[in-house]
mmCIF file of C-alpha atoms in Angstrom:
data_model
loop_
_atom_site.group_PDB
_atom_site.id
_atom_site.type_symbol
_atom_site.label_atom_id
_atom_site.label_comp_id
_atom_site.label_asym_id
_atom_site.label_seq_id
_atom_site.Cartn_x
_atom_site.Cartn_y
_atom_site.Cartn_z
ATOM 1 C CA UNK A 1 34.048 65.355 130.127
ATOM 2 C CA UNK A 2 37.837 64.596 131.033
ATOM 3 C CA UNK A 3 39.677 65.700 133.850
ATOM 4 C CA UNK A 4 42.279 68.296 133.447
ATOM 5 C CA UNK A 5 45.349 66.069 135.354
ATOM 6 C CA UNK A 6 44.768 63.196 132.520
ATOM 7 C CA UNK A 7 44.738 65.593 129.847
ATOM 8 C CA UNK A 8 48.049 67.293 130.991
ATOM 9 C CA UNK A 9 49.526 63.812 131.923
ATOM 10 C CA UNK A 10 48.875 62.907 128.300
ATOM 11 C CA UNK A 11 50.148 66.096 126.506
ATOM 12 C CA UNK A 12 52.887 65.799 129.065
ATOM 13 C CA UNK A 13 53.743 61.765 128.025
ATOM 14 C CA UNK A 14 53.085 62.756 124.209
ATOM 15 C CA UNK A 15 55.637 65.430 123.508
ATOM 16 C CA UNK A 16 58.004 64.165 125.616
ATOM 17 C CA UNK A 17 58.003 67.575 127.676
ATOM 18 C CA UNK A 18 60.291 66.104 130.834
ATOM 19 C CA UNK A 19 63.270 64.865 128.216
ATOM 20 C CA UNK A 20 63.285 68.174 125.621
ATOM 21 C CA UNK A 21 64.901 71.102 126.961
ATOM 22 C CA UNK A 22 63.663 74.236 125.755
ATOM 23 C CA UNK A 23 64.753 77.787 126.166
ATOM 24 C CA UNK A 24 65.470 79.267 129.414
ATOM 25 C CA UNK A 25 61.863 80.396 131.098
ATOM 26 C CA UNK A 26 59.857 78.995 128.429
ATOM 27 C CA UNK A 27 58.020 76.839 130.995
ATOM 28 C CA UNK A 28 55.934 74.009 128.830
ATOM 29 C CA UNK A 29 53.231 71.973 130.021
ATOM 30 C CA UNK A 30 50.346 73.512 131.740
ATOM 31 C CA UNK A 31 50.845 77.175 132.402
ATOM 32 C CA UNK A 32 47.207 78.172 133.575
ATOM 33 C CA UNK A 33 44.805 75.844 135.546
ATOM 34 C CA UNK A 34 41.093 76.009 135.404
ATOM 35 C CA UNK A 35 38.572 74.468 137.759
ATOM 36 C CA UNK A 36 39.590 70.950 136.904
ATOM 37 C CA UNK A 37 37.701 69.542 133.922
ATOM 38 C CA UNK A 38 37.713 70.214 130.494
ATOM 39 C CA UNK A 39 35.240 69.783 127.825
ATOM 40 C CA UNK A 40 36.448 71.110 124.904
ATOM 41 C CA UNK A 41 39.906 71.447 123.226
ATOM 42 C CA UNK A 42 41.447 74.512 121.288
ATOM 43 C CA UNK A 43 44.888 74.999 119.756
ATOM 44 C CA UNK A 44 46.715 78.075 118.722
ATOM 45 C CA UNK A 45 50.018 79.566 117.711
ATOM 46 C CA UNK A 46 50.093 82.078 119.818
ATOM 47 C CA UNK A 47 49.301 82.489 123.935
ATOM 48 C CA UNK A 48 47.726 86.152 123.283
ATOM 49 C CA UNK A 49 44.511 88.447 124.062
ATOM 50 C CA UNK A 50 42.751 87.709 121.042
ATOM 51 C CA UNK A 51 43.516 84.320 121.138
ATOM 52 C CA UNK A 52 42.108 84.064 124.041
ATOM 53 C CA UNK A 53 39.161 85.971 123.933
ATOM 54 C CA UNK A 54 38.029 84.048 120.679
ATOM 55 C CA UNK A 55 38.900 80.601 122.475
ATOM 56 C CA UNK A 56 36.522 81.629 125.516
ATOM 57 C CA UNK A 57 34.001 82.527 123.085
ATOM 58 C CA UNK A 58 34.239 79.125 121.166
ATOM 59 C CA UNK A 59 33.811 77.373 124.879
ATOM 60 C CA UNK A 60 37.283 76.128 124.970
ATOM 61 C CA UNK A 61 37.926 75.519 128.676
ATOM 62 C CA UNK A 62 41.813 73.662 127.609
ATOM 63 C CA UNK A 63 44.034 75.840 125.077
ATOM 64 C CA UNK A 64 46.811 73.856 123.635
ATOM 65 C CA UNK A 65 49.634 76.733 122.142
ATOM 66 C CA UNK A 66 53.008 76.594 120.775
ATOM 67 C CA UNK A 67 54.677 80.087 121.963
ATOM 68 C CA UNK A 68 53.386 80.053 125.241
ATOM 69 C CA UNK A 69 52.841 82.866 127.840
ATOM 70 C CA UNK A 70 56.361 82.499 130.177
ATOM 71 C CA UNK A 71 59.748 83.506 128.591
ATOM 72 C CA UNK A 72 62.808 84.934 130.040
ATOM 73 C CA UNK A 73 62.711 87.463 131.569
ATOM 74 C CA UNK A 74 59.614 87.093 133.096
ATOM 75 C CA UNK A 75 57.182 90.216 133.067
ATOM 76 C CA UNK A 76 54.917 91.500 136.214
ATOM 77 C CA UNK A 77 51.451 90.452 135.885
ATOM 78 C CA UNK A 78 50.328 93.936 134.784
ATOM 79 C CA UNK A 79 48.444 95.617 132.226
ATOM 80 C CA UNK A 80 48.124 93.537 129.253
ATOM 81 C CA UNK A 81 49.631 90.403 130.821
ATOM 82 C CA UNK A 82 47.289 90.972 133.606
ATOM 83 C CA UNK A 83 44.100 91.519 130.828
ATOM 84 C CA UNK A 84 45.186 87.938 128.940
ATOM 85 C CA UNK A 85 45.277 86.128 132.465
ATOM 86 C CA UNK A 86 41.615 87.674 133.496
ATOM 87 C CA UNK A 87 40.206 86.526 130.346
ATOM 88 C CA UNK A 88 41.459 83.074 130.735
ATOM 89 C CA UNK A 89 40.629 83.001 134.465
ATOM 90 C CA UNK A 90 36.567 84.409 134.088
ATOM 91 C CA UNK A 91 36.251 82.042 130.849
ATOM 92 C CA UNK A 92 37.698 78.875 132.859
ATOM 93 C CA UNK A 93 40.267 78.581 129.868
ATOM 94 C CA UNK A 94 43.184 76.297 130.965
ATOM 95 C CA UNK A 95 46.323 77.042 128.911
ATOM 96 C CA UNK A 96 49.078 74.508 128.063
ATOM 97 C CA UNK A 97 52.212 75.659 125.915
ATOM 98 C CA UNK A 98 54.818 73.373 124.107
ATOM 99 C CA UNK A 99 57.831 74.973 121.785
ATOM 100 C CA UNK A 100 60.668 72.928 121.274
ATOM 101 C CA UNK A 101 59.227 69.588 122.321
ATOM 102 C CA UNK A 102 56.480 70.606 119.276
ATOM 103 C CA UNK A 103 59.240 71.331 116.832
ATOM 104 C CA UNK A 104 60.897 68.277 116.894
ATOM 105 C CA UNK A 105 58.719 65.397 117.464
ATOM 106 C CA UNK A 106 58.980 62.867 115.073
ATOM 107 C CA UNK A 107 55.697 62.508 114.949
ATOM 108 C CA UNK A 108 53.079 65.338 115.827
ATOM 109 C CA UNK A 109 56.234 67.945 115.638
ATOM 110 C CA UNK A 110 56.120 70.943 113.410
ATOM 111 C CA UNK A 111 58.960 69.678 111.438
ATOM 112 C CA UNK A 112 58.025 66.051 110.809
ATOM 113 C CA UNK A 113 54.133 67.261 109.634
ATOM 114 C CA UNK A 114 55.462 69.820 107.185
ATOM 115 C CA UNK A 115 57.852 67.050 105.683
ATOM 116 C CA UNK A 116 55.289 64.582 105.592
ATOM 117 C CA UNK A 117 53.156 66.952 103.608
ATOM 118 C CA UNK A 118 56.022 67.632 101.289
ATOM 119 C CA UNK A 119 56.695 64.092 100.868
ATOM 120 C CA UNK A 120 59.981 64.315 101.974
ATOM 121 C CA UNK A 121 61.957 61.770 103.169
ATOM 122 C CA UNK A 122 63.820 62.122 106.542
ATOM 123 C CA UNK A 123 67.935 60.895 106.381
ATOM 124 C CA UNK A 124 68.899 62.857 109.309
ATOM 125 C CA UNK A 125 68.822 65.770 111.652
ATOM 126 C CA UNK A 126 71.119 69.244 112.566
ATOM 127 C CA UNK A 127 70.801 71.717 114.860
ATOM 128 C CA UNK A 128 71.620 70.209 118.329
ATOM 129 C CA UNK A 129 70.316 72.274 121.084
ATOM 130 C CA UNK A 130 70.648 70.467 124.653
ATOM 131 C CA UNK A 131 70.828 66.679 123.916
ATOM 132 C CA UNK A 132 68.366 67.029 120.788
ATOM 133 C CA UNK A 133 68.121 67.689 117.535
ATOM 134 C CA UNK A 134 65.879 70.274 116.327
ATOM 135 C CA UNK A 135 66.332 70.600 112.442
ATOM 136 C CA UNK A 136 65.489 68.195 109.983
ATOM 137 C CA UNK A 137 67.575 66.816 106.855
ATOM 138 C CA UNK A 138 65.588 65.166 103.983
ATOM 139 C CA UNK A 139 66.222 63.905 101.026
ATOM 140 C CA UNK A 140 64.878 65.463 97.684
ATOM 141 C CA UNK A 141 63.695 63.711 94.183
ATOM 142 C CA UNK A 142 62.328 66.674 92.647
ATOM 143 C CA UNK A 143 63.519 70.027 90.877
ATOM 144 C CA UNK A 144 63.829 73.224 92.736
ATOM 145 C CA UNK A 145 60.674 74.525 90.567
ATOM 146 C CA UNK A 146 58.425 71.320 91.580
ATOM 147 C CA UNK A 147 59.462 71.995 95.166
ATOM 148 C CA UNK A 148 58.617 75.321 95.333
ATOM 149 C CA UNK A 149 55.277 74.727 93.369
ATOM 150 C CA UNK A 150 54.175 72.664 96.622
ATOM 151 C CA UNK A 151 55.178 75.213 99.092
ATOM 152 C CA UNK A 152 52.904 77.937 96.922
ATOM 153 C CA UNK A 153 50.267 75.544 97.439
ATOM 154 C CA UNK A 154 50.993 74.803 101.225
ATOM 155 C CA UNK A 155 51.449 78.602 101.890
ATOM 156 C CA UNK A 156 49.720 80.206 99.369
ATOM 157 C CA UNK A 157 50.648 83.781 100.950
ATOM 158 C CA UNK A 158 53.618 83.611 102.472
ATOM 159 C CA UNK A 159 56.423 82.039 100.667
ATOM 160 C CA UNK A 160 59.308 84.022 100.092
ATOM 161 C CA UNK A 161 62.129 82.609 97.931
ATOM 162 C CA UNK A 162 66.066 83.385 97.683
ATOM 163 C CA UNK A 163 67.483 80.673 95.367
ATOM 164 C CA UNK A 164 71.119 80.832 94.953
ATOM 165 C CA UNK A 165 71.446 77.134 94.987
ATOM 166 C CA UNK A 166 70.809 74.096 92.796
ATOM 167 C CA UNK A 167 68.096 73.698 90.865
ATOM 168 C CA UNK A 168 68.104 69.783 91.639
ATOM 169 C CA UNK A 169 68.611 70.003 95.597
ATOM 170 C CA UNK A 170 69.241 66.718 96.965
ATOM 171 C CA UNK A 171 69.505 67.751 100.786
ATOM 172 C CA UNK A 172 66.653 69.658 102.364
ATOM 173 C CA UNK A 173 67.151 71.127 105.846
ATOM 174 C CA UNK A 174 63.464 71.891 107.831
ATOM 175 C CA UNK A 175 63.356 74.582 110.482
ATOM 176 C CA UNK A 176 59.953 75.732 111.377
ATOM 177 C CA UNK A 177 59.489 79.030 112.922
ATOM 178 C CA UNK A 178 62.358 81.246 112.946
ATOM 179 C CA UNK A 179 65.693 79.494 111.017
ATOM 180 C CA UNK A 180 68.096 82.332 111.717
ATOM 181 C CA UNK A 181 69.634 79.971 113.609
ATOM 182 C CA UNK A 182 70.197 77.111 110.975
ATOM 183 C CA UNK A 183 71.173 79.242 108.007
ATOM 184 C CA UNK A 184 74.927 79.082 108.609
ATOM 185 C CA UNK A 185 74.506 75.316 109.989
ATOM 186 C CA UNK A 186 73.414 73.634 106.221
ATOM 187 C CA UNK A 187 76.977 73.312 104.679
ATOM 188 C CA UNK A 188 78.324 71.242 107.613
ATOM 189 C CA UNK A 189 75.661 69.271 106.428
ATOM 190 C CA UNK A 190 75.899 68.939 103.209
ATOM 191 C CA UNK A 191 72.313 71.069 103.052
ATOM 192 C CA UNK A 192 71.385 72.823 99.993
ATOM 193 C CA UNK A 193 68.095 73.960 100.605
ATOM 194 C CA UNK A 194 66.240 75.089 103.890
ATOM 195 C CA UNK A 195 62.759 75.314 104.337
ATOM 196 C CA UNK A 196 61.867 77.644 107.260
ATOM 197 C CA UNK A 197 59.148 80.379 108.483
ATOM 198 C CA UNK A 198 61.342 83.498 108.531
ATOM 199 C CA UNK A 199 65.236 84.373 108.867
ATOM 200 C CA UNK A 200 66.972 87.690 108.867
ATOM 201 C CA UNK A 201 68.195 90.328 105.842
ATOM 202 C CA UNK A 202 72.020 89.403 106.430
ATOM 203 C CA UNK A 203 71.282 85.733 105.038
ATOM 204 C CA UNK A 204 70.282 86.669 101.568
ATOM 205 C CA UNK A 205 74.195 87.555 100.851
ATOM 206 C CA UNK A 206 75.115 84.803 102.950
ATOM 207 C CA UNK A 207 72.930 82.606 100.685
ATOM 208 C CA UNK A 208 74.828 84.150 97.137
ATOM 209 C CA UNK A 209 77.752 83.187 98.693
ATOM 210 C CA UNK A 210 77.066 79.698 99.938
ATOM 211 C CA UNK A 211 75.284 78.943 96.860
ATOM 212 C CA UNK A 212 71.660 78.015 98.580
ATOM 213 C CA UNK A 213 67.884 77.966 98.285
ATOM 214 C CA UNK A 214 66.044 79.321 101.331
ATOM 215 C CA UNK A 215 62.670 79.444 101.555
ATOM 216 C CA UNK A 216 60.486 81.468 104.458
ATOM 217 C CA UNK A 217 56.912 80.615 104.494
ATOM 218 C CA UNK A 218 55.778 82.141 107.745
ATOM 219 C CA UNK A 219 56.874 81.607 111.170
ATOM 220 C CA UNK A 220 53.091 82.008 112.055
ATOM 221 C CA UNK A 221 52.160 79.061 109.403
ATOM 222 C CA UNK A 222 54.818 76.584 109.447
ATOM 223 C CA UNK A 223 53.624 76.267 113.115
ATOM 224 C CA UNK A 224 50.203 75.826 113.034
ATOM 225 C CA UNK A 225 50.828 71.721 111.927
ATOM 226 C CA UNK A 226 51.983 70.978 115.462
ATOM 227 C CA UNK A 227 49.348 72.328 118.098
ATOM 228 C CA UNK A 228 46.615 70.876 115.435
ATOM 229 C CA UNK A 229 47.922 67.444 115.626
ATOM 230 C CA UNK A 230 48.168 67.048 119.451
ATOM 231 C CA UNK A 231 44.397 69.232 119.982
ATOM 232 C CA UNK A 232 42.972 66.661 117.382
ATOM 233 C CA UNK A 233 44.619 63.936 119.114
ATOM 234 C CA UNK A 234 44.106 65.188 122.783
ATOM 235 C CA UNK A 235 40.501 65.644 121.604
ATOM 236 C CA UNK A 236 39.589 62.271 119.840
ATOM 237 C CA UNK A 237 41.036 60.109 122.667
ATOM 238 C CA UNK A 238 39.090 61.643 125.250
ATOM 239 C CA UNK A 239 36.069 61.737 123.385
ATOM 240 C CA UNK A 240 35.794 65.854 123.746
ATOM 241 C CA UNK A 241 35.006 68.538 120.794
ATOM 242 C CA UNK A 242 37.896 70.328 119.060
ATOM 243 C CA UNK A 243 38.456 73.830 117.643
ATOM 244 C CA UNK A 244 41.862 75.497 115.982
ATOM 245 C CA UNK A 245 41.533 79.053 116.906
ATOM 246 C CA UNK A 246 42.902 81.021 113.578
ATOM 247 C CA UNK A 247 44.841 84.440 114.001
ATOM 248 C CA UNK A 248 45.733 84.925 110.673
ATOM 249 C CA UNK A 249 49.519 86.565 111.799
ATOM 250 C CA UNK A 250 51.034 87.377 108.484
ATOM 251 C CA UNK A 251 54.687 86.880 109.670
#
């Protein structure tokens, strides 16, 4: 058993919660408390009714989510919002959210772990937001076909490819989740290839015009890594059990 306050402090410090600003209303950190003690750590990409139900059924009493409960504007605690919170309260399950801090973390962030799984070397960052760059720039020493094969192996159900760039990409950008904000920033950093979760339809034409390779691997699937890493790390530190709560989101 561990104390809730100790686990929250560890998570806050590990993801640099106070140093990394996020979108307005995101409220990273402890979002819902429990009775003050923790026996089992869980992780999920999204804060939602089904992940909460599965967590409580699994005996999880501290759940780490990438997409937490609170965004702007704030929603009243009625209907579905009430139902979700009631599951947590009844199940004595605390909820911890970490969005951008767990995207751009240099070790356990979604971008960093994805780069490591693809064996890509970091050469810089891009896409500044509130004092921190949230995207990675990486050196590529393989062909486009080899890179695509790696992505298909890592994300067997999700890869959508738009290939109008070099067959031998040299500078790759990674931004997990939504890549809409990254596409128009690529050329300024001589990035010829972007790996992300999802983009908007209009970027198909943009990629043709700018000779870019764009790989969309699923918003959900590209953001599994960070919460998994943090959850496993916390569980190991405090000698607790751990479980990832998967919802098989296809998007």
